[in-house]
């Protein structure tokens, strides 16, 4: 290969020189640290394509100094909103300031304006949208421009430029077209010498033209570069869009996107997420009622159907629907190559389920008999509009109406709700599985550059009239459309940061009473109840059960219940807790099904819900049991099933009893003995051992001594090999991107104590002034002790919990984060027993609630929102999870 090395010796070979070669590779994987580095840089490179193009367009419009503010002289198109949002997402522009303008970071970045403009001009040369656009060699002018850009980058590297973000953006403006060309023409004539100069400069190839470990890591992302590459034709005409001279027409001649690159980028990006949805299908085929067919709307090249065929073979029919005939041709070839028998491929639009229904009927298929799946298609729907009157408008995206004008978040959300409502009548049997990509608010995205695809994704989707929304907004729209997510099957990426870029959910039609167990009337009903719960549980009144006193006040329990379920609706759990509870019940259900495989006739599978409260975990577990026909499956083999809810007698537990009292396998037990002391769990269970203990949102409430007693009691009641499954939202440590569940409440109390200690109460705001005067007059020496019992002033740690458990069990712990919305933050503090105990100095409830609202809104939420745990609509809560097994030999 020595003849190929002239380009390495002073880079003397002219830029238009091309060399026919492939870069050899050993086949070894890149080290993990290089993969992490390449992943971060590949995100920044794609961001750089967008930002360089935006800076070029603003420069050509003479708007670099003033910025694209509201008085910039351009028509107020939706495209202008996308540009503002893109710059805000990298922290360079503040469109909400008065006046709107460049941030300090943006002003600093503009010292690189010339390089960014030149990079944008180079990118604008790649405006072709034909399938062979990247197959043809570059013309002389493009090669010269690329060569000049490489020289400028060399100078930056030689000068040790310290601006990592601008440097990454400029590298990306070269690396993306270079890798797209290399990917298209590898092994053929026409790889410019300057592409190799660039790859060498970046450290991706060595002097022998071999890929380095670093280069192999980047090469693995070459297909992902197609996302930015596919939008180059659109970015090249950004000036015309901003002047209002041009409007994108999705589904038209597609001048604004290179379809081949789009398909390649989609295939590369989607592949890793297909496995996320596998548990949905596996559960349905193993325990539910399998569909007659699986229909992939927006199937692209058929990759997801091929993946599903590899799991389920020929047991189900596979149907692909797409709006592109080209995509259907690709899908046909891929499905046939994979040996999929008789695939049905149809032209169709995700926005038109009625048309799909008619087409399926022509083939003798009922739409309701299939499971409908979609990957990143719903945000690409055609906009039809909806009724935005009750849409909150919480999405942060910049949206463009069909005529190019701005489209409000409320209008987009209303359209999404209407879109989902159009699908609802057709999915009643099996629901639908949605993989979806979400936008990220600019103030969050700018803190996490290099870890998300938001800048490039949101810009391209916005400019091309697509409508992604934040995850919390998406799930809220699903709820408003009458759909419910199956919580234990939810998957989110990433799972530990204050944003969700991609989600996977199984959505089903919300049920008026998801706990309803349909049984025949009379004696048969009693026999069936006996079969599934054991002989002593067949009657309504069951010996040994706890039940609340007649006339018990459920106000406190309802307060907590409505914090856990929207308006108390059992089919609509709130995402802040249901996702974490879903992790627990998923692991519990896995243990139940494993135990069922070993159980024989006459055995009883028992689950104990420790610290059950209002029954959240038991409700969600019972919903899965019903969906999987668990009691019926067990009854058919003569195996019983019991769910034992255990807690102290409180208004919360009384509410749990009210919600679950008619579920035939549920029993209730008090932890409080007749003597007022705590009962051990084996005593509670009257000597019966249990197969699984679940502790949902419990262990963070226990100090170290009580935690040790709880661990011993749990180990005592577990059968050999039995499992403990738990979660807790207030176990330290939190991460940089999260807070603990009660950290906001601790802030609330600290602000209240500061007010209580104020030297001049008359200077306090009205709610605090009145409360402080009353509290000082009343005095309450036990208030701090009550507050510390309610919420530990110093949170328990996961290490402390594990240390207590490891005396009796072995297991593992993990962590995830979930968003708590601003209104849920306030509702947490307002739960009646929470507020009465935590701010016991204030005895009047109305006064206390006024104080809580003031402090939370004026202090607590703004303080957390200014930190790295802030999300689009709330903040990120750290949850710890554990699965432990009782050690052998423990007695």
mmCIF file of C-alpha atoms in Angstrom, residues 190-407:
data_model
loop_
_atom_site.group_PDB
_atom_site.id
_atom_site.type_symbol
_atom_site.label_atom_id
_atom_site.label_comp_id
_atom_site.label_asym_id
_atom_site.label_seq_id
_atom_site.Cartn_x
_atom_site.Cartn_y
_atom_site.Cartn_z
ATOM 1 C CA UNK A 190 -13.588 8.060 -6.058
ATOM 2 C CA UNK A 191 -12.571 8.340 -2.373
ATOM 3 C CA UNK A 192 -10.984 11.825 -2.280
ATOM 4 C CA UNK A 193 -7.530 12.061 -0.806
ATOM 5 C CA UNK A 194 -8.755 14.770 1.534
ATOM 6 C CA UNK A 195 -11.255 12.368 3.092
ATOM 7 C CA UNK A 196 -8.296 10.249 4.096
ATOM 8 C CA UNK A 197 -6.479 13.328 5.336
ATOM 9 C CA UNK A 198 -9.476 14.019 7.566
ATOM 10 C CA UNK A 199 -9.703 10.455 8.869
ATOM 11 C CA UNK A 200 -6.001 10.545 9.686
ATOM 12 C CA UNK A 201 -6.314 13.930 11.380
ATOM 13 C CA UNK A 202 -9.140 12.589 13.539
ATOM 14 C CA UNK A 203 -7.099 9.509 14.426
ATOM 15 C CA UNK A 204 -9.423 7.078 12.722
ATOM 16 C CA UNK A 205 -6.832 5.523 10.384
ATOM 17 C CA UNK A 206 -3.104 4.987 10.828
ATOM 18 C CA UNK A 207 -0.243 5.532 8.418
ATOM 19 C CA UNK A 208 -0.961 2.191 6.747
ATOM 20 C CA UNK A 209 -4.591 3.159 6.085
ATOM 21 C CA UNK A 210 -5.728 0.694 8.735
ATOM 22 C CA UNK A 211 -8.666 1.555 10.912
ATOM 23 C CA UNK A 212 -7.505 2.339 14.434
ATOM 24 C CA UNK A 213 -9.543 1.180 17.453
ATOM 25 C CA UNK A 214 -10.882 4.718 17.645
ATOM 26 C CA UNK A 215 -11.736 4.657 13.959
ATOM 27 C CA UNK A 216 -13.515 1.314 14.229
ATOM 28 C CA UNK A 217 -15.731 2.809 16.922
ATOM 29 C CA UNK A 218 -16.696 5.689 14.628
ATOM 30 C CA UNK A 219 -17.121 3.414 11.644
ATOM 31 C CA UNK A 220 -19.753 1.507 13.638
ATOM 32 C CA UNK A 221 -21.769 4.719 13.679
ATOM 33 C CA UNK A 222 -21.465 5.356 9.959
ATOM 34 C CA UNK A 223 -25.062 4.389 9.263
ATOM 35 C CA UNK A 224 -26.242 6.734 12.009
ATOM 36 C CA UNK A 225 -24.575 9.654 10.210
ATOM 37 C CA UNK A 226 -27.239 9.128 7.557
ATOM 38 C CA UNK A 227 -29.760 10.877 9.832
ATOM 39 C CA UNK A 228 -27.948 14.196 9.466
ATOM 40 C CA UNK A 229 -27.056 13.406 5.870
ATOM 41 C CA UNK A 230 -30.657 12.789 4.889
ATOM 42 C CA UNK A 231 -31.661 16.297 5.961
ATOM 43 C CA UNK A 232 -28.883 18.105 4.031
ATOM 44 C CA UNK A 233 -31.205 18.894 1.073
ATOM 45 C CA UNK A 234 -33.614 20.529 3.505
ATOM 46 C CA UNK A 235 -30.914 22.483 5.354
ATOM 47 C CA UNK A 236 -29.439 23.648 2.046
ATOM 48 C CA UNK A 237 -32.631 25.646 1.360
ATOM 49 C CA UNK A 238 -33.040 27.034 4.832
ATOM 50 C CA UNK A 239 -32.822 30.650 3.670
ATOM 51 C CA UNK A 240 -35.805 30.178 1.353
ATOM 52 C CA UNK A 241 -37.813 28.601 4.160
ATOM 53 C CA UNK A 242 -36.988 31.444 6.537
ATOM 54 C CA UNK A 243 -37.919 34.088 3.979
ATOM 55 C CA UNK A 244 -41.284 32.400 3.490
ATOM 56 C CA UNK A 245 -40.526 31.627 -0.163
ATOM 57 C CA UNK A 246 -40.753 27.855 0.221
ATOM 58 C CA UNK A 247 -42.960 25.412 2.153
ATOM 59 C CA UNK A 248 -42.192 21.767 2.787
ATOM 60 C CA UNK A 249 -44.894 19.372 1.645
ATOM 61 C CA UNK A 250 -44.469 16.063 3.501
ATOM 62 C CA UNK A 251 -45.269 13.171 1.246
ATOM 63 C CA UNK A 252 -44.708 15.276 -1.881
ATOM 64 C CA UNK A 253 -41.713 15.069 -4.161
ATOM 65 C CA UNK A 254 -39.426 14.596 -1.141
ATOM 66 C CA UNK A 255 -36.892 17.204 -2.321
ATOM 67 C CA UNK A 256 -36.242 17.886 1.338
ATOM 68 C CA UNK A 257 -34.873 14.435 2.198
ATOM 69 C CA UNK A 258 -32.753 11.714 0.678
ATOM 70 C CA UNK A 259 -34.944 8.637 1.104
ATOM 71 C CA UNK A 260 -32.145 6.072 0.840
ATOM 72 C CA UNK A 261 -30.252 7.718 3.668
ATOM 73 C CA UNK A 262 -33.456 8.092 5.671
ATOM 74 C CA UNK A 263 -34.101 4.360 5.382
ATOM 75 C CA UNK A 264 -30.518 3.505 6.317
ATOM 76 C CA UNK A 265 -30.562 5.852 9.316
ATOM 77 C CA UNK A 266 -33.919 4.512 10.413
ATOM 78 C CA UNK A 267 -32.805 0.909 10.150
ATOM 79 C CA UNK A 268 -29.644 1.595 12.128
ATOM 80 C CA UNK A 269 -31.411 3.654 14.794
ATOM 81 C CA UNK A 270 -34.437 1.408 15.205
ATOM 82 C CA UNK A 271 -32.685 -1.938 15.392
ATOM 83 C CA UNK A 272 -31.547 -1.584 18.991
ATOM 84 C CA UNK A 273 -35.058 -0.736 20.168
ATOM 85 C CA UNK A 274 -36.923 -3.657 18.630
ATOM 86 C CA UNK A 275 -35.800 -5.933 21.461
ATOM 87 C CA UNK A 276 -37.365 -3.495 23.947
ATOM 88 C CA UNK A 277 -40.803 -4.554 22.791
ATOM 89 C CA UNK A 278 -40.062 -8.295 22.830
ATOM 90 C CA UNK A 279 -41.577 -8.815 26.331
ATOM 91 C CA UNK A 280 -44.923 -7.514 25.044
ATOM 92 C CA UNK A 281 -45.075 -10.174 22.354
ATOM 93 C CA UNK A 282 -43.597 -12.910 24.523
ATOM 94 C CA UNK A 283 -46.144 -12.298 27.279
ATOM 95 C CA UNK A 284 -49.002 -12.256 24.792
ATOM 96 C CA UNK A 285 -47.936 -15.492 23.126
ATOM 97 C CA UNK A 286 -47.060 -17.261 26.390
ATOM 98 C CA UNK A 287 -49.967 -16.281 28.634
ATOM 99 C CA UNK A 288 -52.519 -14.243 26.740
ATOM 100 C CA UNK A 289 -54.526 -14.661 23.580
ATOM 101 C CA UNK A 290 -52.175 -14.408 20.586
ATOM 102 C CA UNK A 291 -53.312 -12.212 17.703
ATOM 103 C CA UNK A 292 -54.190 -13.562 14.307
ATOM 104 C CA UNK A 293 -51.601 -11.266 12.734
ATOM 105 C CA UNK A 294 -49.055 -8.584 13.539
ATOM 106 C CA UNK A 295 -49.379 -5.432 11.436
ATOM 107 C CA UNK A 296 -46.459 -3.012 11.303
ATOM 108 C CA UNK A 297 -47.667 0.433 10.203
ATOM 109 C CA UNK A 298 -44.759 2.326 8.658
ATOM 110 C CA UNK A 299 -42.843 -0.914 8.247
ATOM 111 C CA UNK A 300 -40.002 0.597 6.213
ATOM 112 C CA UNK A 301 -37.770 -2.195 5.000
ATOM 113 C CA UNK A 302 -39.541 -4.790 7.171
ATOM 114 C CA UNK A 303 -36.772 -5.169 9.750
ATOM 115 C CA UNK A 304 -39.103 -5.332 12.741
ATOM 116 C CA UNK A 305 -41.285 -7.994 11.140
ATOM 117 C CA UNK A 306 -38.179 -10.022 10.312
ATOM 118 C CA UNK A 307 -37.103 -9.704 13.947
ATOM 119 C CA UNK A 308 -40.504 -10.883 15.178
ATOM 120 C CA UNK A 309 -40.484 -13.790 12.750
ATOM 121 C CA UNK A 310 -37.187 -14.883 14.278
ATOM 122 C CA UNK A 311 -38.991 -15.058 17.647
ATOM 123 C CA UNK A 312 -42.344 -16.570 16.716
ATOM 124 C CA UNK A 313 -41.775 -18.218 13.372
ATOM 125 C CA UNK A 314 -44.819 -19.033 11.301
ATOM 126 C CA UNK A 315 -47.280 -19.079 14.223
ATOM 127 C CA UNK A 316 -48.708 -15.695 13.202
ATOM 128 C CA UNK A 317 -49.142 -13.808 9.931
ATOM 129 C CA UNK A 318 -46.991 -10.733 9.273
ATOM 130 C CA UNK A 319 -48.364 -7.610 7.604
ATOM 131 C CA UNK A 320 -46.387 -4.556 6.606
ATOM 132 C CA UNK A 321 -47.964 -1.192 5.776
ATOM 133 C CA UNK A 322 -46.124 1.849 4.493
ATOM 134 C CA UNK A 323 -46.854 5.015 2.568
ATOM 135 C CA UNK A 324 -43.842 4.406 0.308
ATOM 136 C CA UNK A 325 -43.956 1.828 -2.509
ATOM 137 C CA UNK A 326 -40.142 1.827 -2.455
ATOM 138 C CA UNK A 327 -40.165 0.851 1.211
ATOM 139 C CA UNK A 328 -42.658 -1.935 0.519
ATOM 140 C CA UNK A 329 -40.435 -3.297 -2.253
ATOM 141 C CA UNK A 330 -37.497 -3.333 0.173
ATOM 142 C CA UNK A 331 -39.666 -5.006 2.810
ATOM 143 C CA UNK A 332 -40.834 -7.653 0.356
ATOM 144 C CA UNK A 333 -37.262 -8.595 -0.492
ATOM 145 C CA UNK A 334 -36.151 -8.659 3.155
ATOM 146 C CA UNK A 335 -39.138 -10.706 4.319
ATOM 147 C CA UNK A 336 -38.739 -13.215 1.519
ATOM 148 C CA UNK A 337 -35.009 -13.525 2.240
ATOM 149 C CA UNK A 338 -35.838 -14.231 5.897
ATOM 150 C CA UNK A 339 -38.274 -16.981 4.903
ATOM 151 C CA UNK A 340 -41.409 -15.208 6.099
ATOM 152 C CA UNK A 341 -44.325 -17.043 4.470
ATOM 153 C CA UNK A 342 -46.990 -15.121 2.617
ATOM 154 C CA UNK A 343 -46.324 -11.614 4.019
ATOM 155 C CA UNK A 344 -49.060 -9.121 3.228
ATOM 156 C CA UNK A 345 -47.742 -5.700 2.167
ATOM 157 C CA UNK A 346 -50.105 -2.760 1.829
ATOM 158 C CA UNK A 347 -49.909 0.926 1.003
ATOM 159 C CA UNK A 348 -51.249 2.880 3.952
ATOM 160 C CA UNK A 349 -51.001 5.982 6.103
ATOM 161 C CA UNK A 350 -50.770 5.953 9.908
ATOM 162 C CA UNK A 351 -53.284 8.806 9.994
ATOM 163 C CA UNK A 352 -55.951 6.693 8.213
ATOM 164 C CA UNK A 353 -56.855 3.570 10.214
ATOM 165 C CA UNK A 354 -60.240 3.305 8.477
ATOM 166 C CA UNK A 355 -58.510 2.860 5.121
ATOM 167 C CA UNK A 356 -56.375 0.111 6.616
ATOM 168 C CA UNK A 357 -59.485 -1.547 8.015
ATOM 169 C CA UNK A 358 -61.025 -1.635 4.534
ATOM 170 C CA UNK A 359 -57.867 -3.049 2.946
ATOM 171 C CA UNK A 360 -57.595 -5.791 5.553
ATOM 172 C CA UNK A 361 -61.242 -6.674 5.018
ATOM 173 C CA UNK A 362 -60.529 -7.174 1.320
ATOM 174 C CA UNK A 363 -58.065 -9.876 2.388
ATOM 175 C CA UNK A 364 -60.560 -11.488 4.735
ATOM 176 C CA UNK A 365 -59.001 -10.047 7.888
ATOM 177 C CA UNK A 366 -60.658 -8.178 10.733
ATOM 178 C CA UNK A 367 -58.584 -5.278 11.985
ATOM 179 C CA UNK A 368 -59.473 -6.041 15.622
ATOM 180 C CA UNK A 369 -57.958 -9.526 15.390
ATOM 181 C CA UNK A 370 -54.436 -8.190 14.919
ATOM 182 C CA UNK A 371 -51.805 -6.611 17.091
ATOM 183 C CA UNK A 372 -50.848 -3.252 15.602
ATOM 184 C CA UNK A 373 -47.285 -2.061 16.032
ATOM 185 C CA UNK A 374 -45.430 1.073 15.003
ATOM 186 C CA UNK A 375 -41.846 2.280 15.229
ATOM 187 C CA UNK A 376 -41.309 6.057 15.250
ATOM 188 C CA UNK A 377 -44.269 6.657 12.977
ATOM 189 C CA UNK A 378 -46.879 8.496 15.022
ATOM 190 C CA UNK A 379 -44.960 11.770 15.155
ATOM 191 C CA UNK A 380 -44.735 11.633 11.339
ATOM 192 C CA UNK A 381 -48.508 11.584 10.925
ATOM 193 C CA UNK A 382 -50.232 14.053 8.630
ATOM 194 C CA UNK A 383 -51.608 16.947 10.652
ATOM 195 C CA UNK A 384 -55.421 17.041 10.646
ATOM 196 C CA UNK A 385 -56.056 19.105 13.745
ATOM 197 C CA UNK A 386 -58.182 18.545 16.796
ATOM 198 C CA UNK A 387 -59.936 20.488 19.529
ATOM 199 C CA UNK A 388 -57.198 22.223 21.530
ATOM 200 C CA UNK A 389 -59.559 23.644 24.142
ATOM 201 C CA UNK A 390 -58.472 21.251 26.907
ATOM 202 C CA UNK A 391 -54.958 20.487 25.642
ATOM 203 C CA UNK A 392 -52.436 21.860 28.145
ATOM 204 C CA UNK A 393 -49.859 22.808 25.521
ATOM 205 C CA UNK A 394 -47.018 21.363 27.586
ATOM 206 C CA UNK A 395 -44.846 20.263 24.642
ATOM 207 C CA UNK A 396 -41.737 22.344 24.012
ATOM 208 C CA UNK A 397 -41.320 21.568 20.306
ATOM 209 C CA UNK A 398 -41.329 24.107 17.484
ATOM 210 C CA UNK A 399 -44.039 22.978 15.086
ATOM 211 C CA UNK A 400 -44.946 23.987 11.535
ATOM 212 C CA UNK A 401 -48.473 23.966 10.141
ATOM 213 C CA UNK A 402 -49.097 22.617 6.618
ATOM 214 C CA UNK A 403 -48.973 26.178 5.251
ATOM 215 C CA UNK A 404 -45.656 26.953 6.964
ATOM 216 C CA UNK A 405 -47.071 29.061 9.785
ATOM 217 C CA UNK A 406 -46.269 28.316 13.440
ATOM 218 C CA UNK A 407 -48.352 25.640 15.100
#
